[in-house]
Amino acid sequence: MSTTRSTAAGKVLEVLSVFGRENPSQTLSEIAQRTGLALSTTHRVVAELAGWGALERGEDGSWHVGLRLWEIASGCPRTQILRDVALPFMQDLYEATHENVQLAVREGTELVFVERIAGHRSVELLTMVGTRFPVGSTGMGRVLLAHAPLEIQEEVLESPLRAWTPHTVTDPKTLRTQLDRIRREQVFVSDRQLSESTVAVAAPVRIGRTGPVDAALGIVITARSADRTRGLREPLLRAVYGISDELGRRTRTTA
């Protein structure tokens, strides 16, 4: 038995960790099976979480994440300021392109999508707000990886890279060259790396024009319109410069 599981908080975290995009609703038995906790223990933990509002029970008797937990998570300081600053610029970028616009941050060797604007005519995506992907898997992820600490880059490059499509770059040497080019050119075009039906154009968001990279902003279009990527560079850079300038101003104000 792990040290984490032996504590009350550890059991709570194990129960919450089984919920996600792929398993949004689960029965008590399924939760017990996935956590490895006894059914009686699972029942007690779930009841406590439900009483607080972290879990809610559906009409079919299964459990899902409750509104209270979403309210707590939405106040995460790391993303709240970023999202508040970025959203107006993302809206302008969407109006200029009418394509999917996404914002992501890096956490370790993964990226997390924290905001998204999509129209009903935009290409369908694999990604959604709150989803995680290996940082080397997407265009925005590779922008974040290019500006990550060296130890993070080496950890990713030394690990097997998943080939999501026949076009995915998985060779470490080729990827190193690609990361160097991202740092030089700022805007990166990811051609069918995650999905054969999409192309992404991404750029780093900094804290101020020359500060550290805080996030990545990207536009995702259908691969059939790949010839449009050059025309997306200017509006994308206009948006990331605007976000970066405002983040820098807020940082100076609160310093």
XYZ file of C-alpha atoms in Angstrom:
255
model
C 0.000 0.000 0.000
C 1.401 3.403 -0.923
C 1.991 6.149 1.637
C -0.438 8.358 -0.255
C -3.208 5.801 -0.108
C -2.745 5.305 3.643
C -3.834 8.876 4.411
C -7.371 10.261 4.328
C -6.326 13.002 1.892
C -4.621 10.405 -0.293
C -7.833 8.401 -0.596
C -9.760 11.539 -1.557
C -7.196 12.403 -4.228
C -7.255 8.857 -5.606
C -11.032 8.984 -5.977
C -10.950 12.377 -7.716
C -8.126 11.291 -10.022
C -10.235 8.605 -11.724
C -12.536 11.226 -13.273
C -11.571 12.793 -16.591
C -12.634 13.401 -20.173
C -12.626 9.680 -20.926
C -14.431 8.735 -17.698
C -16.689 11.668 -16.797
C -19.282 9.513 -14.996
C -18.675 6.358 -12.992
C -20.523 4.043 -10.659
C -19.350 3.389 -7.130
C -18.078 -0.039 -8.160
C -16.105 1.430 -11.069
C -14.504 4.010 -8.787
C -13.512 1.281 -6.320
C -12.095 -0.860 -9.107
C -10.042 1.961 -10.634
C -8.662 3.190 -7.300
C -8.101 -0.240 -5.772
C -9.864 0.928 -2.599
C -12.320 -1.263 -0.714
C -15.945 -0.685 -1.700
C -16.825 0.411 1.842
C -13.951 2.928 1.848
C -14.935 4.198 -1.596
C -18.534 4.635 -0.426
C -17.407 6.707 2.573
C -15.024 8.909 0.562
C -17.556 9.498 -2.224
C -20.246 10.401 0.335
C -17.937 12.957 1.957
C -17.024 14.466 -1.408
C -20.685 14.613 -2.420
C -21.604 16.321 0.852
C -19.044 19.032 0.140
C -20.102 19.372 -3.509
C -16.986 17.951 -5.185
C -19.015 15.064 -6.645
C -22.611 14.918 -7.811
C -24.843 11.935 -8.514
C -26.653 11.640 -11.829
C -30.156 10.334 -12.422
C -28.714 6.955 -13.436
C -26.926 6.629 -10.105
C -23.408 7.247 -11.446
C -21.117 9.932 -10.063
C -19.459 12.887 -11.802
C -17.400 15.945 -10.834
C -19.469 18.551 -9.031
C -19.831 22.261 -9.629
C -18.089 23.143 -6.359
C -14.869 21.533 -7.528
C -15.038 23.425 -10.836
C -15.509 26.698 -8.937
C -12.376 26.042 -6.890
C -10.298 25.023 -9.922
C -11.378 28.053 -11.959
C -9.679 30.307 -9.409
C -6.213 28.875 -10.083
C -3.963 31.987 -9.953
C -1.564 30.658 -12.575
C -4.216 30.574 -15.278
C -6.803 33.076 -14.067
C -4.747 36.191 -14.831
C -3.468 34.683 -18.075
C -6.976 33.831 -19.263
C -8.382 37.219 -18.235
C -5.641 39.014 -20.161
C -5.643 36.708 -23.178
C -9.357 36.330 -23.844
C -9.999 39.754 -25.476
C -7.024 39.229 -27.798
C -8.188 35.686 -28.550
C -11.610 37.052 -29.451
C -10.025 39.586 -31.812
C -7.924 36.808 -33.340
C -10.973 34.647 -33.861
C -12.831 37.520 -35.521
C -9.857 38.033 -37.855
C -9.550 34.350 -38.805
C -12.795 32.547 -37.869
C -10.671 29.550 -36.895
C -10.011 27.677 -33.656
C -7.929 29.736 -31.245
C -6.329 27.971 -28.280
C -4.226 28.919 -25.268
C -2.039 26.418 -23.402
C 0.516 26.316 -20.593
C 3.209 23.794 -19.769
C 3.214 21.669 -16.633
C 6.282 19.484 -16.461
C 6.472 17.487 -19.681
C 2.801 18.046 -20.517
C 0.771 20.948 -21.828
C -2.664 21.853 -20.538
C -5.211 23.711 -22.657
C -6.649 26.531 -20.537
C -8.813 28.487 -22.999
C -10.335 28.029 -26.422
C -12.570 29.873 -28.892
C -14.131 27.919 -31.745
C -16.844 28.659 -34.256
C -19.397 26.174 -35.557
C -17.599 26.133 -38.912
C -14.153 25.505 -37.400
C -12.432 22.165 -37.909
C -13.148 19.590 -35.194
C -10.303 19.168 -32.696
C -8.974 16.404 -30.462
C -8.160 18.998 -27.817
C -10.471 20.670 -25.304
C -10.068 23.035 -22.367
C -8.626 21.089 -19.459
C -7.116 18.293 -21.541
C -3.456 17.360 -21.332
C -1.090 16.150 -23.999
C 2.606 15.305 -24.013
C 4.377 18.600 -24.659
C 5.993 17.262 -27.830
C 2.710 16.222 -29.433
C 1.205 19.507 -30.630
C 2.333 22.688 -32.310
C 1.690 24.725 -29.167
C 3.443 22.070 -27.122
C 6.561 22.279 -29.252
C 6.629 26.033 -28.853
C 6.487 25.544 -25.087
C 9.116 22.796 -25.256
C 11.473 25.022 -27.263
C 11.404 27.558 -24.420
C 11.343 25.072 -21.534
C 14.293 24.535 -19.172
C 17.024 22.361 -20.643
C 16.300 19.475 -18.271
C 12.686 19.337 -19.474
C 13.797 19.350 -23.114
C 16.263 16.529 -22.464
C 13.672 14.467 -20.581
C 11.292 14.715 -23.527
C 13.939 14.112 -26.182
C 15.341 11.084 -24.359
C 11.906 9.446 -24.006
C 10.056 7.596 -26.783
C 7.888 10.033 -28.742
C 4.444 8.911 -29.840
C 3.668 9.020 -33.552
C 0.108 10.360 -33.649
C 0.089 10.422 -37.460
C 2.485 9.384 -40.245
C 3.651 13.034 -40.254
C 4.589 13.245 -36.564
C 8.254 14.072 -36.010
C 9.604 11.513 -33.526
C 13.318 11.489 -34.344
C 15.145 13.316 -31.501
C 17.761 14.821 -33.806
C 15.120 16.220 -36.158
C 13.119 17.522 -33.217
C 16.182 19.304 -31.775
C 16.619 21.081 -35.096
C 12.942 21.973 -35.086
C 13.149 23.413 -31.563
C 16.139 25.551 -32.583
C 14.141 26.903 -35.519
C 11.170 27.680 -33.265
C 13.392 29.776 -30.994
C 14.772 31.684 -33.996
C 11.573 32.191 -35.959
C 9.031 32.461 -33.109
C 6.051 31.295 -35.198
C 5.833 27.543 -35.743
C 3.653 25.661 -38.248
C 2.734 22.159 -37.099
C 1.699 20.208 -40.179
C -0.599 17.270 -39.296
C 1.499 16.298 -36.280
C -1.437 15.444 -33.994
C -4.202 14.845 -36.504
C -4.082 14.241 -40.247
C -6.951 16.691 -40.688
C -5.423 19.729 -38.947
C -2.545 22.177 -39.220
C -1.610 24.497 -36.351
C 0.202 27.827 -36.261
C 1.583 28.655 -32.814
C 3.697 31.292 -31.066
C 4.967 31.930 -27.519
C 3.269 34.289 -25.076
C 5.774 36.053 -22.822
C 5.585 38.179 -19.718
C 6.540 41.369 -21.522
C 8.094 41.339 -24.989
C 11.416 39.915 -23.768
C 10.363 38.122 -20.585
C 9.996 34.400 -19.922
C 7.543 32.358 -21.952
C 4.327 31.984 -19.968
C 2.076 30.197 -22.486
C 1.526 29.406 -26.155
C -1.209 30.709 -28.416
C -2.254 28.799 -31.490
C -4.626 28.785 -34.448
C -5.803 25.412 -35.754
C -7.172 25.078 -39.284
C -8.143 22.234 -41.565
C -5.249 20.638 -43.424
C -7.107 21.393 -46.679
C -6.418 25.081 -46.008
C -2.723 24.688 -45.200
C -1.822 27.333 -47.790
C -3.418 29.920 -45.439
C -0.782 29.533 -42.722
C 1.426 32.362 -44.004
C -1.480 34.783 -43.784
C -2.162 33.752 -40.176
C 1.298 34.762 -38.968
C 0.611 38.500 -38.678
C -2.697 38.313 -36.743
C -1.223 35.634 -34.450
C 1.822 37.755 -33.633
C -0.382 40.791 -33.072
C -2.336 38.786 -30.496
C 0.688 37.318 -28.682
C 2.393 40.722 -28.535
C -0.754 42.241 -27.082
C -1.090 39.524 -24.448
C 2.621 39.674 -23.633
C 2.585 43.473 -23.243
C -0.421 43.344 -20.923
C 1.069 40.519 -18.826
C 4.266 42.548 -18.521
C 2.336 45.655 -17.477
C 0.414 43.765 -14.808
C 3.598 42.208 -13.486
C 5.264 45.619 -13.159
C 2.177 47.038 -11.476
C 2.024 44.323 -8.831
C 5.788 44.115 -8.270
